[in-house]
Amino acid sequence: MLTLPRPLDVPFTDTSAEALRLSLDHGRIAPLAARRIDVPTVAAPTDTESTLAEAAPHLTLTLTVIGSSHQAILGEDAFIETFACLGEDADGPSPSRPQWDHENIRHGRWAGFTEHRFTPTRTHVSGDFPTAAAEVLAAGAARALTAADHLSVAFPGQPGALTALSLTAAGPDRIAWQSWHCYPQHGEIVHSSSELRRST
């Protein structure tokens, strides 16, 4: 079911797709909107190196809109994906510039999950931007597991200025979500696809 984006009375805080950076170690940023989603219980790890946090029986994924960017937060900060404009000097391993149209894989330990996959794409819209943004909104709603697993917000000032996030998969060994960031001032739409996987 398609739901209309939540209108926000705040301007863009990001500049363009070119300024976006990906980080897995940035702290929480106060959100403009958030959707907290329960995900299936993750079986307790059996290896002795796992922490109590990794064996937590209940997990939530919080999808947040920060400016026209996003954070995805698993549990109580066990994992935070930040895809946002983090400043002109934000370069290096983390945060890093997105590798457009390439899958970035990182390994670690996040509440029992051990692999993070991130694929960003950037599209230049040459035609009617509000129409393209409306298609983004429909795609986000269609890919969400349920209507409650989709979050979208619209910014004032320019038609088509919106950010949308959707939970697209949720199981004991894999959680996935997607985001769409629309920049009408530059005629750009950024889409990201993210996954957390747990080794078996």
PDB file of C-alpha atoms in Angstrom:
ATOM      1  CA  MET A   1       0.000   0.000   0.000  1.00  0.00           C
ATOM      2  CA  LEU A   2       1.410   3.379  -1.013  1.00  0.00           C
ATOM      3  CA  THR A   3       1.497   5.937   1.770  1.00  0.00           C
ATOM      4  CA  LEU A   4       2.176   9.609   1.195  1.00  0.00           C
ATOM      5  CA  PRO A   5       5.506  10.932   2.489  1.00  0.00           C
ATOM      6  CA  ARG A   6       5.483  12.721   5.804  1.00  0.00           C
ATOM      7  CA  PRO A   7       5.934  16.480   5.153  1.00  0.00           C
ATOM      8  CA  LEU A   8       8.772  18.127   7.074  1.00  0.00           C
ATOM      9  CA  ASP A   9       9.086  21.837   7.677  1.00  0.00           C
ATOM     10  CA  VAL A  10      12.880  21.829   7.390  1.00  0.00           C
ATOM     11  CA  PRO A  11      15.189  22.467   4.424  1.00  0.00           C
ATOM     12  CA  PHE A  12      17.778  20.128   2.976  1.00  0.00           C
ATOM     13  CA  THR A  13      20.912  19.794   5.091  1.00  0.00           C
ATOM     14  CA  ASP A  14      22.851  17.830   2.456  1.00  0.00           C
ATOM     15  CA  THR A  15      24.380  19.429  -0.605  1.00  0.00           C
ATOM     16  CA  SER A  16      24.501  16.774  -3.328  1.00  0.00           C
ATOM     17  CA  ALA A  17      25.135  13.114  -4.057  1.00  0.00           C
ATOM     18  CA  GLU A  18      28.805  13.957  -4.585  1.00  0.00           C
ATOM     19  CA  ALA A  19      29.116  14.933  -0.918  1.00  0.00           C
ATOM     20  CA  LEU A  20      27.675  11.681   0.463  1.00  0.00           C
ATOM     21  CA  ARG A  21      29.904   9.457   2.582  1.00  0.00           C
ATOM     22  CA  LEU A  22      29.429   5.995   4.093  1.00  0.00           C
ATOM     23  CA  SER A  23      30.410   5.256   7.679  1.00  0.00           C
ATOM     24  CA  LEU A  24      29.952   2.296  10.003  1.00  0.00           C
ATOM     25  CA  ASP A  25      31.452   3.985  13.059  1.00  0.00           C
ATOM     26  CA  HIS A  26      29.670   7.333  13.232  1.00  0.00           C
ATOM     27  CA  GLY A  27      27.511   7.941  16.283  1.00  0.00           C
ATOM     28  CA  ARG A  28      23.785   8.528  16.251  1.00  0.00           C
ATOM     29  CA  ILE A  29      22.557  11.735  14.629  1.00  0.00           C
ATOM     30  CA  ALA A  30      19.303  13.283  15.835  1.00  0.00           C
ATOM     31  CA  PRO A  31      16.693  12.149  13.285  1.00  0.00           C
ATOM     32  CA  LEU A  32      13.994  14.151  11.573  1.00  0.00           C
ATOM     33  CA  ALA A  33      11.900  10.981  11.316  1.00  0.00           C
ATOM     34  CA  ALA A  34      12.368   7.361  12.353  1.00  0.00           C
ATOM     35  CA  ARG A  35      10.770   3.946  11.952  1.00  0.00           C
ATOM     36  CA  ARG A  36      11.562   1.263  14.545  1.00  0.00           C
ATOM     37  CA  ILE A  37      11.046  -2.285  13.257  1.00  0.00           C
ATOM     38  CA  ASP A  38      11.210  -5.590  15.136  1.00  0.00           C
ATOM     39  CA  VAL A  39      13.291  -8.200  13.329  1.00  0.00           C
ATOM     40  CA  PRO A  40      13.283 -11.987  13.855  1.00  0.00           C
ATOM     41  CA  THR A  41      15.188 -13.370  16.803  1.00  0.00           C
ATOM     42  CA  VAL A  42      18.817 -14.141  16.076  1.00  0.00           C
ATOM     43  CA  ALA A  43      20.011 -17.437  17.511  1.00  0.00           C
ATOM     44  CA  ALA A  44      22.593 -17.026  20.252  1.00  0.00           C
ATOM     45  CA  PRO A  45      26.171 -17.436  18.975  1.00  0.00           C
ATOM     46  CA  THR A  46      28.002 -20.552  20.132  1.00  0.00           C
ATOM     47  CA  ASP A  47      31.596 -19.330  19.875  1.00  0.00           C
ATOM     48  CA  THR A  48      33.277 -18.243  23.091  1.00  0.00           C
ATOM     49  CA  GLU A  49      34.436 -14.899  21.659  1.00  0.00           C
ATOM     50  CA  SER A  50      30.899 -13.555  21.253  1.00  0.00           C
ATOM     51  CA  THR A  51      29.719 -10.911  23.683  1.00  0.00           C
ATOM     52  CA  LEU A  52      26.442 -10.867  25.572  1.00  0.00           C
ATOM     53  CA  ALA A  53      25.236  -8.112  23.243  1.00  0.00           C
ATOM     54  CA  GLU A  54      25.745 -10.441  20.284  1.00  0.00           C
ATOM     55  CA  ALA A  55      23.519 -13.021  21.950  1.00  0.00           C
ATOM     56  CA  ALA A  56      20.623 -10.632  22.541  1.00  0.00           C
ATOM     57  CA  PRO A  57      17.347 -12.539  21.926  1.00  0.00           C
ATOM     58  CA  HIS A  58      15.451  -9.505  20.607  1.00  0.00           C
ATOM     59  CA  LEU A  59      16.593  -7.084  17.923  1.00  0.00           C
ATOM     60  CA  THR A  60      15.166  -3.968  16.340  1.00  0.00           C
ATOM     61  CA  LEU A  61      16.225  -2.091  13.231  1.00  0.00           C
ATOM     62  CA  THR A  62      15.652   1.653  13.334  1.00  0.00           C
ATOM     63  CA  LEU A  63      15.588   3.459   9.993  1.00  0.00           C
ATOM     64  CA  THR A  64      16.105   7.207  10.390  1.00  0.00           C
ATOM     65  CA  VAL A  65      16.044  10.221   8.102  1.00  0.00           C
ATOM     66  CA  ILE A  66      18.767  12.784   8.824  1.00  0.00           C
ATOM     67  CA  GLY A  67      18.516  15.691   6.439  1.00  0.00           C
ATOM     68  CA  SER A  68      18.160  14.053   3.044  1.00  0.00           C
ATOM     69  CA  SER A  69      20.386  11.211   4.265  1.00  0.00           C
ATOM     70  CA  HIS A  70      19.854   8.219   6.522  1.00  0.00           C
ATOM     71  CA  GLN A  71      21.062   6.032   9.339  1.00  0.00           C
ATOM     72  CA  ALA A  72      20.171   2.375   9.923  1.00  0.00           C
ATOM     73  CA  ILE A  73      20.648   1.347  13.552  1.00  0.00           C
ATOM     74  CA  LEU A  74      20.534  -2.239  14.778  1.00  0.00           C
ATOM     75  CA  GLY A  75      19.681  -2.829  18.423  1.00  0.00           C
ATOM     76  CA  GLU A  76      21.048  -0.372  20.951  1.00  0.00           C
ATOM     77  CA  ASP A  77      23.790   0.983  18.691  1.00  0.00           C
ATOM     78  CA  ALA A  78      25.237  -2.501  18.027  1.00  0.00           C
ATOM     79  CA  PHE A  79      25.513  -1.393  14.391  1.00  0.00           C
ATOM     80  CA  ILE A  80      25.040   2.014  12.759  1.00  0.00           C
ATOM     81  CA  GLU A  81      25.160   2.589   9.013  1.00  0.00           C
ATOM     82  CA  THR A  82      25.420   6.279   8.166  1.00  0.00           C
ATOM     83  CA  PHE A  83      25.032   7.438   4.572  1.00  0.00           C
ATOM     84  CA  ALA A  84      25.172  11.222   4.723  1.00  0.00           C
ATOM     85  CA  CYS A  85      27.098  14.376   3.909  1.00  0.00           C
ATOM     86  CA  LEU A  86      29.633  14.269   6.733  1.00  0.00           C
ATOM     87  CA  GLY A  87      31.813  17.212   5.744  1.00  0.00           C
ATOM     88  CA  GLU A  88      34.391  18.152   3.156  1.00  0.00           C
ATOM     89  CA  ASP A  89      37.213  16.478   5.101  1.00  0.00           C
ATOM     90  CA  ALA A  90      35.350  13.216   5.637  1.00  0.00           C
ATOM     91  CA  ASP A  91      37.475  10.906   3.513  1.00  0.00           C
ATOM     92  CA  GLY A  92      39.344   7.703   4.202  1.00  0.00           C
ATOM     93  CA  PRO A  93      38.407   4.140   5.155  1.00  0.00           C
ATOM     94  CA  SER A  94      35.479   5.382   7.262  1.00  0.00           C
ATOM     95  CA  PRO A  95      33.732   7.507   6.307  1.00  0.00           C
ATOM     96  CA  SER A  96      34.423   6.738   2.687  1.00  0.00           C
ATOM     97  CA  ARG A  97      33.270   7.985  -0.671  1.00  0.00           C
ATOM     98  CA  PRO A  98      30.624   5.714  -2.178  1.00  0.00           C
ATOM     99  CA  GLN A  99      31.801   3.475  -5.003  1.00  0.00           C
ATOM    100  CA  TRP A 100      28.893   3.966  -7.347  1.00  0.00           C
ATOM    101  CA  ASP A 101      27.444   0.775  -8.853  1.00  0.00           C
ATOM    102  CA  HIS A 102      29.838  -1.426  -6.863  1.00  0.00           C
ATOM    103  CA  GLU A 103      29.153  -3.638  -3.862  1.00  0.00           C
ATOM    104  CA  ASN A 104      31.202  -2.754  -0.788  1.00  0.00           C
ATOM    105  CA  ILE A 105      31.684  -5.638   1.685  1.00  0.00           C
ATOM    106  CA  ARG A 106      32.933  -5.209   5.240  1.00  0.00           C
ATOM    107  CA  HIS A 107      33.367  -7.760   8.002  1.00  0.00           C
ATOM    108  CA  GLY A 108      32.924  -7.298  11.721  1.00  0.00           C
ATOM    109  CA  ARG A 109      30.735  -8.293  14.665  1.00  0.00           C
ATOM    110  CA  TRP A 110      27.377  -6.582  15.010  1.00  0.00           C
ATOM    111  CA  ALA A 111      24.800  -8.289  17.252  1.00  0.00           C
ATOM    112  CA  GLY A 112      25.707 -11.683  15.819  1.00  0.00           C
ATOM    113  CA  PHE A 113      25.971 -10.494  12.205  1.00  0.00           C
ATOM    114  CA  THR A 114      29.411 -10.657  10.598  1.00  0.00           C
ATOM    115  CA  GLU A 115      29.106  -9.147   7.107  1.00  0.00           C
ATOM    116  CA  HIS A 116      27.800  -5.816   5.805  1.00  0.00           C
ATOM    117  CA  ARG A 117      27.099  -5.278   2.109  1.00  0.00           C
ATOM    118  CA  PHE A 118      26.381  -1.859   0.616  1.00  0.00           C
ATOM    119  CA  THR A 119      25.687  -0.961  -3.009  1.00  0.00           C
ATOM    120  CA  PRO A 120      24.986   2.670  -4.026  1.00  0.00           C
ATOM    121  CA  THR A 121      23.774   3.906  -7.404  1.00  0.00           C
ATOM    122  CA  ARG A 122      23.351   7.445  -8.699  1.00  0.00           C
ATOM    123  CA  THR A 123      20.898   8.352 -11.448  1.00  0.00           C
ATOM    124  CA  HIS A 124      20.730  11.648 -13.337  1.00  0.00           C
ATOM    125  CA  VAL A 125      17.139  12.572 -14.166  1.00  0.00           C
ATOM    126  CA  SER A 126      16.816  14.459 -17.429  1.00  0.00           C
ATOM    127  CA  GLY A 127      13.025  14.538 -17.537  1.00  0.00           C
ATOM    128  CA  ASP A 128      10.354  15.603 -15.065  1.00  0.00           C
ATOM    129  CA  PHE A 129      11.871  15.245 -11.597  1.00  0.00           C
ATOM    130  CA  PRO A 130       8.635  15.146  -9.534  1.00  0.00           C
ATOM    131  CA  THR A 131       7.444  12.245 -11.679  1.00  0.00           C
ATOM    132  CA  ALA A 132      10.723  10.402 -11.116  1.00  0.00           C
ATOM    133  CA  ALA A 133      10.447  11.058  -7.375  1.00  0.00           C
ATOM    134  CA  ALA A 134       6.897   9.698  -7.344  1.00  0.00           C
ATOM    135  CA  GLU A 135       8.188   6.518  -8.988  1.00  0.00           C
ATOM    136  CA  VAL A 136      10.832   6.281  -6.254  1.00  0.00           C
ATOM    137  CA  LEU A 137       8.138   6.554  -3.603  1.00  0.00           C
ATOM    138  CA  ALA A 138       6.103   3.789  -5.244  1.00  0.00           C
ATOM    139  CA  ALA A 139       9.166   1.550  -5.593  1.00  0.00           C
ATOM    140  CA  GLY A 140      10.074   2.012  -1.953  1.00  0.00           C
ATOM    141  CA  ALA A 141       6.594   1.103  -0.786  1.00  0.00           C
ATOM    142  CA  ALA A 142       6.419  -1.900  -3.121  1.00  0.00           C
ATOM    143  CA  ARG A 143       9.730  -3.354  -1.954  1.00  0.00           C
ATOM    144  CA  ALA A 144       8.975  -3.007   1.771  1.00  0.00           C
ATOM    145  CA  LEU A 145       7.926  -6.187   3.545  1.00  0.00           C
ATOM    146  CA  THR A 146       4.827  -4.415   4.891  1.00  0.00           C
ATOM    147  CA  ALA A 147       3.465  -0.874   4.911  1.00  0.00           C
ATOM    148  CA  ALA A 148       4.850  -0.488   8.436  1.00  0.00           C
ATOM    149  CA  ASP A 149       8.359  -1.253   7.136  1.00  0.00           C
ATOM    150  CA  HIS A 150       8.468   1.838   4.898  1.00  0.00           C
ATOM    151  CA  LEU A 151       9.419   5.406   5.867  1.00  0.00           C
ATOM    152  CA  SER A 152       9.311   8.423   3.570  1.00  0.00           C
ATOM    153  CA  VAL A 153       9.533  12.156   4.139  1.00  0.00           C
ATOM    154  CA  ALA A 154       9.154  15.171   1.853  1.00  0.00           C
ATOM    155  CA  PHE A 155      11.066  18.427   2.189  1.00  0.00           C
ATOM    156  CA  PRO A 156       9.638  21.852   1.342  1.00  0.00           C
ATOM    157  CA  GLY A 157      10.805  24.207  -1.346  1.00  0.00           C
ATOM    158  CA  GLN A 158      11.249  21.964  -4.368  1.00  0.00           C
ATOM    159  CA  PRO A 159       8.864  19.321  -5.748  1.00  0.00           C
ATOM    160  CA  GLY A 160      10.332  15.836  -5.535  1.00  0.00           C
ATOM    161  CA  ALA A 161      12.644  16.545  -2.607  1.00  0.00           C
ATOM    162  CA  LEU A 162      12.184  13.401  -0.562  1.00  0.00           C
ATOM    163  CA  THR A 163      13.946  10.571   1.265  1.00  0.00           C
ATOM    164  CA  ALA A 164      12.543   7.055   1.565  1.00  0.00           C
ATOM    165  CA  LEU A 165      13.700   3.881   3.328  1.00  0.00           C
ATOM    166  CA  SER A 166      12.306   0.341   3.278  1.00  0.00           C
ATOM    167  CA  LEU A 167      13.035  -2.883   5.105  1.00  0.00           C
ATOM    168  CA  THR A 168      13.177  -5.438   2.278  1.00  0.00           C
ATOM    169  CA  ALA A 169      14.239  -8.654   4.052  1.00  0.00           C
ATOM    170  CA  ALA A 170      14.312  -9.829   7.664  1.00  0.00           C
ATOM    171  CA  GLY A 171      15.399 -13.267   8.781  1.00  0.00           C
ATOM    172  CA  PRO A 172      17.633 -14.848  11.419  1.00  0.00           C
ATOM    173  CA  ASP A 173      20.661 -14.768   9.106  1.00  0.00           C
ATOM    174  CA  ARG A 174      19.959 -11.745   6.868  1.00  0.00           C
ATOM    175  CA  ILE A 175      18.466  -8.285   7.221  1.00  0.00           C
ATOM    176  CA  ALA A 176      18.243  -5.966   4.210  1.00  0.00           C
ATOM    177  CA  TRP A 177      17.039  -2.437   3.589  1.00  0.00           C
ATOM    178  CA  GLN A 178      17.077   0.105   0.780  1.00  0.00           C
ATOM    179  CA  SER A 179      17.113   3.889   0.635  1.00  0.00           C
ATOM    180  CA  TRP A 180      16.299   6.558  -1.920  1.00  0.00           C
ATOM    181  CA  HIS A 181      17.617  10.131  -1.691  1.00  0.00           C
ATOM    182  CA  CYS A 182      16.206  12.651  -4.154  1.00  0.00           C
ATOM    183  CA  TYR A 183      18.110  15.839  -4.997  1.00  0.00           C
ATOM    184  CA  PRO A 184      15.906  17.934  -7.324  1.00  0.00           C
ATOM    185  CA  GLN A 185      18.323  20.856  -7.233  1.00  0.00           C
ATOM    186  CA  HIS A 186      20.862  18.657  -9.045  1.00  0.00           C
ATOM    187  CA  GLY A 187      18.464  16.346 -10.878  1.00  0.00           C
ATOM    188  CA  GLU A 188      19.895  13.326  -9.052  1.00  0.00           C
ATOM    189  CA  ILE A 189      18.434  10.300  -7.307  1.00  0.00           C
ATOM    190  CA  VAL A 190      20.646   8.117  -5.123  1.00  0.00           C
ATOM    191  CA  HIS A 191      19.600   4.573  -4.292  1.00  0.00           C
ATOM    192  CA  SER A 192      21.376   2.334  -1.797  1.00  0.00           C
ATOM    193  CA  SER A 193      20.930  -1.348  -1.024  1.00  0.00           C
ATOM    194  CA  SER A 194      22.256  -2.678   2.295  1.00  0.00           C
ATOM    195  CA  GLU A 195      22.492  -6.091   3.929  1.00  0.00           C
ATOM    196  CA  LEU A 196      23.675  -7.565   7.192  1.00  0.00           C
ATOM    197  CA  ARG A 197      24.509 -11.275   7.062  1.00  0.00           C
ATOM    198  CA  ARG A 198      25.417 -13.764   9.735  1.00  0.00           C
ATOM    199  CA  SER A 199      27.920 -16.516   9.115  1.00  0.00           C
ATOM    200  CA  THR A 200      26.597 -20.032   9.347  1.00  0.00           C
TER     201      THR A 200
END
